[in-house]
């Protein structure tokens, strides 16, 4: 369950935050130790891109950090000892605000160094229907990863407040940060997986009445505290 995000400017002033999930007051230091998860109800506070970088990549392995005013960053490092390129769009970023050139740089770095790419982006805001400019070109460039047998993993965040939708090209593996049981109970909608339409039909979690396109399919749900470890396992599997 997602709750109100702590604001960076307020973090340097406020020591206590009220969880919008259970209404309990949580100490900032406790939130930081729990990866911004409420210790009372396990509600997730959305993380800034820098915080995600800090808890996903191995300590002292982070290199080549690039960031822009378009609320995103890219970096290289290792997860459980396995090298990867990482692109993170900051919280509450609508598709047209994502820096396409930064994402393309991540793709180019992954291709040059022959290492996997992980893209992390928040789910599309409700009612937002404009498409990220250059989506077709991005898709073409990311297909080069598949041609080079390099895995691309997509992680969707902030999935409780928004439907599971994004205009970014999806990876070979699509993960949602959270648990499937936290989603609203709806009837399964079987559709071809966009990233592997010929291979399988996956159960899609849909949100009736929202009208957001495109809805996407999810391969697995992973709790925040286990995300780094599980990404390491996936990277180990792909490297083998």
mmCIF file of C-alpha atoms in Angstrom:
data_model
loop_
_atom_site.group_PDB
_atom_site.id
_atom_site.type_symbol
_atom_site.label_atom_id
_atom_site.label_comp_id
_atom_site.label_asym_id
_atom_site.label_seq_id
_atom_site.Cartn_x
_atom_site.Cartn_y
_atom_site.Cartn_z
ATOM 1 C CA UNK A 1 0.000 0.000 0.000
ATOM 2 C CA UNK A 2 1.393 3.402 -0.968
ATOM 3 C CA UNK A 3 1.223 6.392 1.321
ATOM 4 C CA UNK A 4 2.135 10.059 1.106
ATOM 5 C CA UNK A 5 5.756 10.613 -0.021
ATOM 6 C CA UNK A 6 8.144 12.494 2.233
ATOM 7 C CA UNK A 7 9.250 15.700 0.528
ATOM 8 C CA UNK A 8 13.011 16.247 0.321
ATOM 9 C CA UNK A 9 12.835 19.838 1.582
ATOM 10 C CA UNK A 10 10.704 18.744 4.511
ATOM 11 C CA UNK A 11 12.978 15.811 5.324
ATOM 12 C CA UNK A 12 15.701 18.167 6.477
ATOM 13 C CA UNK A 13 13.228 19.848 8.885
ATOM 14 C CA UNK A 14 10.579 17.352 9.980
ATOM 15 C CA UNK A 15 11.434 14.420 12.208
ATOM 16 C CA UNK A 16 7.963 12.867 12.172
ATOM 17 C CA UNK A 17 5.626 11.849 9.355
ATOM 18 C CA UNK A 18 1.992 10.847 9.463
ATOM 19 C CA UNK A 19 1.236 7.684 7.510
ATOM 20 C CA UNK A 20 -1.825 8.149 5.319
ATOM 21 C CA UNK A 21 -2.355 4.386 5.409
ATOM 22 C CA UNK A 22 -2.866 3.868 9.143
ATOM 23 C CA UNK A 23 -2.711 7.510 10.398
ATOM 24 C CA UNK A 24 0.120 6.637 12.805
ATOM 25 C CA UNK A 25 3.038 9.033 13.263
ATOM 26 C CA UNK A 26 6.398 7.561 12.194
ATOM 27 C CA UNK A 27 9.873 8.797 13.124
ATOM 28 C CA UNK A 28 12.001 9.796 10.137
ATOM 29 C CA UNK A 29 14.983 7.752 11.297
ATOM 30 C CA UNK A 30 12.774 4.673 11.587
ATOM 31 C CA UNK A 31 11.437 5.265 8.075
ATOM 32 C CA UNK A 32 14.980 5.458 6.712
ATOM 33 C CA UNK A 33 15.964 2.212 8.443
ATOM 34 C CA UNK A 34 12.848 0.506 7.031
ATOM 35 C CA UNK A 35 13.405 1.721 3.446
ATOM 36 C CA UNK A 36 10.560 4.224 3.884
ATOM 37 C CA UNK A 37 8.055 1.546 4.874
ATOM 38 C CA UNK A 38 5.590 2.243 7.700
ATOM 39 C CA UNK A 39 6.478 0.040 10.683
ATOM 40 C CA UNK A 40 2.803 -0.096 11.747
ATOM 41 C CA UNK A 41 0.971 -1.083 8.554
ATOM 42 C CA UNK A 42 3.751 -1.742 5.973
ATOM 43 C CA UNK A 43 2.537 1.098 3.744
ATOM 44 C CA UNK A 44 5.196 2.231 1.277
ATOM 45 C CA UNK A 45 6.388 5.821 1.126
ATOM 46 C CA UNK A 46 7.557 6.590 -2.455
ATOM 47 C CA UNK A 47 11.337 6.915 -2.710
ATOM 48 C CA UNK A 48 13.312 9.633 -4.445
ATOM 49 C CA UNK A 49 15.615 8.416 -7.233
ATOM 50 C CA UNK A 50 18.738 8.996 -5.119
ATOM 51 C CA UNK A 51 17.334 6.857 -2.304
ATOM 52 C CA UNK A 52 16.519 4.025 -4.706
ATOM 53 C CA UNK A 53 20.059 4.161 -6.072
ATOM 54 C CA UNK A 54 21.400 3.964 -2.535
ATOM 55 C CA UNK A 55 19.474 0.866 -1.497
ATOM 56 C CA UNK A 56 19.531 -1.065 -4.787
ATOM 57 C CA UNK A 57 23.210 -0.954 -5.775
ATOM 58 C CA UNK A 58 26.016 -2.510 -3.741
ATOM 59 C CA UNK A 59 27.929 -0.081 -1.537
ATOM 60 C CA UNK A 60 30.975 1.520 -3.215
ATOM 61 C CA UNK A 61 30.021 0.059 -6.608
ATOM 62 C CA UNK A 62 28.184 3.109 -7.989
ATOM 63 C CA UNK A 63 29.868 4.850 -10.920
ATOM 64 C CA UNK A 64 28.975 7.136 -13.826
ATOM 65 C CA UNK A 65 26.018 8.852 -12.168
ATOM 66 C CA UNK A 66 24.266 11.201 -14.581
ATOM 67 C CA UNK A 67 21.271 13.342 -13.740
ATOM 68 C CA UNK A 68 19.323 16.200 -15.339
ATOM 69 C CA UNK A 69 16.577 18.668 -14.469
ATOM 70 C CA UNK A 70 14.089 16.219 -16.017
ATOM 71 C CA UNK A 71 13.773 14.294 -12.746
ATOM 72 C CA UNK A 72 15.749 11.188 -13.505
ATOM 73 C CA UNK A 73 19.196 9.662 -13.181
ATOM 74 C CA UNK A 74 21.296 6.883 -14.626
ATOM 75 C CA UNK A 75 24.209 5.039 -13.043
ATOM 76 C CA UNK A 76 26.271 1.890 -13.233
ATOM 77 C CA UNK A 77 27.082 -0.493 -10.425
ATOM 78 C CA UNK A 78 26.549 -3.995 -9.128
ATOM 79 C CA UNK A 79 23.603 -5.724 -7.457
ATOM 80 C CA UNK A 80 24.735 -8.735 -5.409
ATOM 81 C CA UNK A 81 28.017 -8.514 -7.312
ATOM 82 C CA UNK A 82 26.433 -8.537 -10.795
ATOM 83 C CA UNK A 83 27.056 -5.444 -12.985
ATOM 84 C CA UNK A 84 24.121 -3.491 -14.383
ATOM 85 C CA UNK A 85 23.104 -0.151 -15.891
ATOM 86 C CA UNK A 86 20.319 1.536 -13.942
ATOM 87 C CA UNK A 87 17.859 4.211 -15.106
ATOM 88 C CA UNK A 88 15.539 5.701 -12.463
ATOM 89 C CA UNK A 89 12.775 8.205 -13.172
ATOM 90 C CA UNK A 90 11.966 10.234 -10.071
ATOM 91 C CA UNK A 91 8.588 10.003 -8.347
ATOM 92 C CA UNK A 92 5.533 11.725 -9.868
ATOM 93 C CA UNK A 93 7.163 12.156 -13.281
ATOM 94 C CA UNK A 94 4.743 12.231 -16.205
ATOM 95 C CA UNK A 95 5.969 10.671 -19.473
ATOM 96 C CA UNK A 96 6.776 13.943 -21.259
ATOM 97 C CA UNK A 97 9.082 14.983 -18.390
ATOM 98 C CA UNK A 98 11.343 11.937 -18.651
ATOM 99 C CA UNK A 99 14.708 12.788 -20.181
ATOM 100 C CA UNK A 100 14.795 10.602 -23.293
ATOM 101 C CA UNK A 101 18.461 11.330 -23.931
ATOM 102 C CA UNK A 102 19.353 10.078 -20.441
ATOM 103 C CA UNK A 103 17.471 6.846 -21.018
ATOM 104 C CA UNK A 104 19.104 6.389 -24.417
ATOM 105 C CA UNK A 105 22.485 6.905 -22.753
ATOM 106 C CA UNK A 106 21.695 4.010 -20.393
ATOM 107 C CA UNK A 107 20.841 1.801 -23.360
ATOM 108 C CA UNK A 108 24.079 2.774 -25.126
ATOM 109 C CA UNK A 109 26.139 2.099 -21.982
ATOM 110 C CA UNK A 110 24.535 -1.335 -21.540
ATOM 111 C CA UNK A 111 25.281 -2.207 -25.158
ATOM 112 C CA UNK A 112 28.870 -0.939 -25.013
ATOM 113 C CA UNK A 113 29.723 -2.756 -21.780
ATOM 114 C CA UNK A 114 27.478 -5.742 -22.490
ATOM 115 C CA UNK A 115 25.681 -5.627 -19.153
ATOM 116 C CA UNK A 116 21.942 -5.760 -18.303
ATOM 117 C CA UNK A 117 19.714 -2.672 -18.133
ATOM 118 C CA UNK A 118 17.233 -2.007 -15.321
ATOM 119 C CA UNK A 119 14.668 0.785 -15.772
ATOM 120 C CA UNK A 120 12.656 1.968 -12.765
ATOM 121 C CA UNK A 121 9.654 4.236 -13.281
ATOM 122 C CA UNK A 122 6.532 5.176 -11.347
ATOM 123 C CA UNK A 123 3.190 4.083 -12.764
ATOM 124 C CA UNK A 124 1.442 6.578 -14.990
ATOM 125 C CA UNK A 125 -0.720 9.164 -13.147
ATOM 126 C CA UNK A 126 -4.491 8.748 -13.356
ATOM 127 C CA UNK A 127 -6.040 10.355 -16.400
ATOM 128 C CA UNK A 128 -2.719 11.140 -18.091
ATOM 129 C CA UNK A 129 -2.886 10.015 -21.707
ATOM 130 C CA UNK A 130 -0.099 11.873 -23.525
ATOM 131 C CA UNK A 131 2.614 9.592 -24.822
ATOM 132 C CA UNK A 132 6.313 10.064 -24.169
ATOM 133 C CA UNK A 133 7.816 11.697 -27.249
ATOM 134 C CA UNK A 134 10.097 9.343 -29.115
ATOM 135 C CA UNK A 135 8.579 6.125 -27.738
ATOM 136 C CA UNK A 136 8.942 4.389 -31.103
ATOM 137 C CA UNK A 137 12.623 5.309 -31.372
ATOM 138 C CA UNK A 138 13.215 4.213 -27.760
ATOM 139 C CA UNK A 139 11.611 0.870 -28.512
ATOM 140 C CA UNK A 140 13.844 0.403 -31.550
ATOM 141 C CA UNK A 141 16.953 1.164 -29.505
ATOM 142 C CA UNK A 142 15.915 -1.175 -26.705
ATOM 143 C CA UNK A 143 15.351 -3.938 -29.221
ATOM 144 C CA UNK A 144 19.106 -3.781 -29.792
ATOM 145 C CA UNK A 145 19.490 -5.128 -26.232
ATOM 146 C CA UNK A 146 17.446 -8.179 -27.205
ATOM 147 C CA UNK A 147 19.475 -8.602 -30.396
ATOM 148 C CA UNK A 148 22.631 -8.546 -28.256
ATOM 149 C CA UNK A 149 21.098 -11.066 -25.773
ATOM 150 C CA UNK A 150 21.251 -8.460 -22.988
ATOM 151 C CA UNK A 151 18.362 -8.552 -20.483
ATOM 152 C CA UNK A 152 16.214 -5.487 -19.792
ATOM 153 C CA UNK A 153 14.272 -5.497 -16.507
ATOM 154 C CA UNK A 154 11.450 -3.015 -15.842
ATOM 155 C CA UNK A 155 10.470 -2.164 -12.252
ATOM 156 C CA UNK A 156 7.193 -0.258 -11.721
ATOM 157 C CA UNK A 157 6.750 1.694 -8.494
ATOM 158 C CA UNK A 158 3.959 3.687 -6.815
ATOM 159 C CA UNK A 159 1.458 1.164 -8.142
ATOM 160 C CA UNK A 160 -1.153 1.687 -5.400
ATOM 161 C CA UNK A 161 -2.192 5.204 -6.359
ATOM 162 C CA UNK A 162 -2.195 4.647 -10.112
ATOM 163 C CA UNK A 163 -3.151 1.840 -12.467
ATOM 164 C CA UNK A 164 -0.319 -0.360 -13.664
ATOM 165 C CA UNK A 165 0.399 1.598 -16.839
ATOM 166 C CA UNK A 166 3.446 3.212 -18.422
ATOM 167 C CA UNK A 167 4.402 4.573 -21.838
ATOM 168 C CA UNK A 168 8.034 3.523 -21.490
ATOM 169 C CA UNK A 169 9.110 0.467 -23.500
ATOM 170 C CA UNK A 170 8.858 -2.612 -21.290
ATOM 171 C CA UNK A 171 11.681 -4.992 -20.514
ATOM 172 C CA UNK A 172 11.916 -8.753 -20.868
ATOM 173 C CA UNK A 173 10.893 -8.990 -17.203
ATOM 174 C CA UNK A 174 8.272 -6.672 -15.637
ATOM 175 C CA UNK A 175 8.269 -6.324 -11.841
ATOM 176 C CA UNK A 176 5.978 -4.317 -9.567
ATOM 177 C CA UNK A 177 7.360 -3.147 -6.227
ATOM 178 C CA UNK A 178 4.727 -4.405 -3.800
ATOM 179 C CA UNK A 179 2.477 -7.404 -3.340
ATOM 180 C CA UNK A 180 -0.261 -8.692 -5.588
ATOM 181 C CA UNK A 181 -2.660 -9.007 -2.644
ATOM 182 C CA UNK A 182 -2.610 -5.239 -2.153
ATOM 183 C CA UNK A 183 -4.268 -4.688 -5.527
ATOM 184 C CA UNK A 184 -8.034 -4.239 -5.760
ATOM 185 C CA UNK A 185 -9.740 -7.596 -6.397
ATOM 186 C CA UNK A 186 -10.901 -7.661 -10.005
ATOM 187 C CA UNK A 187 -11.665 -10.310 -12.560
ATOM 188 C CA UNK A 188 -8.592 -11.512 -14.484
ATOM 189 C CA UNK A 189 -8.196 -10.116 -17.974
ATOM 190 C CA UNK A 190 -6.074 -12.437 -20.103
ATOM 191 C CA UNK A 191 -4.082 -10.625 -22.774
ATOM 192 C CA UNK A 192 -0.790 -11.313 -24.575
ATOM 193 C CA UNK A 193 2.215 -9.996 -22.682
ATOM 194 C CA UNK A 194 3.423 -6.937 -24.673
ATOM 195 C CA UNK A 195 7.084 -7.870 -24.192
ATOM 196 C CA UNK A 196 6.563 -11.497 -25.304
ATOM 197 C CA UNK A 197 3.242 -11.711 -27.184
ATOM 198 C CA UNK A 198 3.998 -15.008 -28.904
ATOM 199 C CA UNK A 199 5.053 -16.845 -25.771
ATOM 200 C CA UNK A 200 2.388 -16.591 -23.116
ATOM 201 C CA UNK A 201 -0.822 -15.141 -21.737
ATOM 202 C CA UNK A 202 -0.496 -13.406 -18.396
ATOM 203 C CA UNK A 203 -3.170 -12.348 -15.917
ATOM 204 C CA UNK A 204 -3.475 -8.574 -16.079
ATOM 205 C CA UNK A 205 -4.566 -6.547 -13.058
ATOM 206 C CA UNK A 206 -6.952 -3.943 -14.458
ATOM 207 C CA UNK A 207 -8.563 -0.901 -12.854
ATOM 208 C CA UNK A 208 -12.078 -0.405 -14.163
ATOM 209 C CA UNK A 209 -13.282 3.083 -14.924
ATOM 210 C CA UNK A 210 -9.846 4.709 -15.218
ATOM 211 C CA UNK A 211 -9.451 4.497 -18.981
ATOM 212 C CA UNK A 212 -5.656 4.673 -18.929
ATOM 213 C CA UNK A 213 -3.777 3.183 -21.865
ATOM 214 C CA UNK A 214 -1.765 1.119 -22.189
ATOM 215 C CA UNK A 215 -2.422 -1.335 -19.380
ATOM 216 C CA UNK A 216 0.539 -3.631 -18.916
ATOM 217 C CA UNK A 217 1.143 -7.146 -17.680
ATOM 218 C CA UNK A 218 3.241 -8.002 -14.663
ATOM 219 C CA UNK A 219 5.545 -10.993 -14.326
ATOM 220 C CA UNK A 220 5.962 -10.772 -10.553
ATOM 221 C CA UNK A 221 5.393 -8.638 -7.459
ATOM 222 C CA UNK A 222 8.330 -8.150 -5.094
ATOM 223 C CA UNK A 223 8.259 -6.399 -1.681
ATOM 224 C CA UNK A 224 10.548 -3.383 -1.422
ATOM 225 C CA UNK A 225 12.801 -4.944 1.198
ATOM 226 C CA UNK A 226 13.416 -7.949 -1.069
ATOM 227 C CA UNK A 227 13.789 -6.076 -4.361
ATOM 228 C CA UNK A 228 17.580 -5.704 -4.329
ATOM 229 C CA UNK A 229 18.136 -9.369 -3.420
ATOM 230 C CA UNK A 230 15.671 -10.620 -6.051
ATOM 231 C CA UNK A 231 17.145 -8.387 -8.766
ATOM 232 C CA UNK A 232 20.532 -9.898 -7.886
ATOM 233 C CA UNK A 233 19.083 -13.383 -8.382
ATOM 234 C CA UNK A 234 17.588 -12.443 -11.739
ATOM 235 C CA UNK A 235 20.908 -10.921 -12.857
ATOM 236 C CA UNK A 236 22.715 -14.081 -11.779
ATOM 237 C CA UNK A 237 20.232 -16.176 -13.770
ATOM 238 C CA UNK A 238 20.646 -14.039 -16.901
ATOM 239 C CA UNK A 239 24.439 -14.025 -16.610
ATOM 240 C CA UNK A 240 24.432 -17.812 -16.551
#
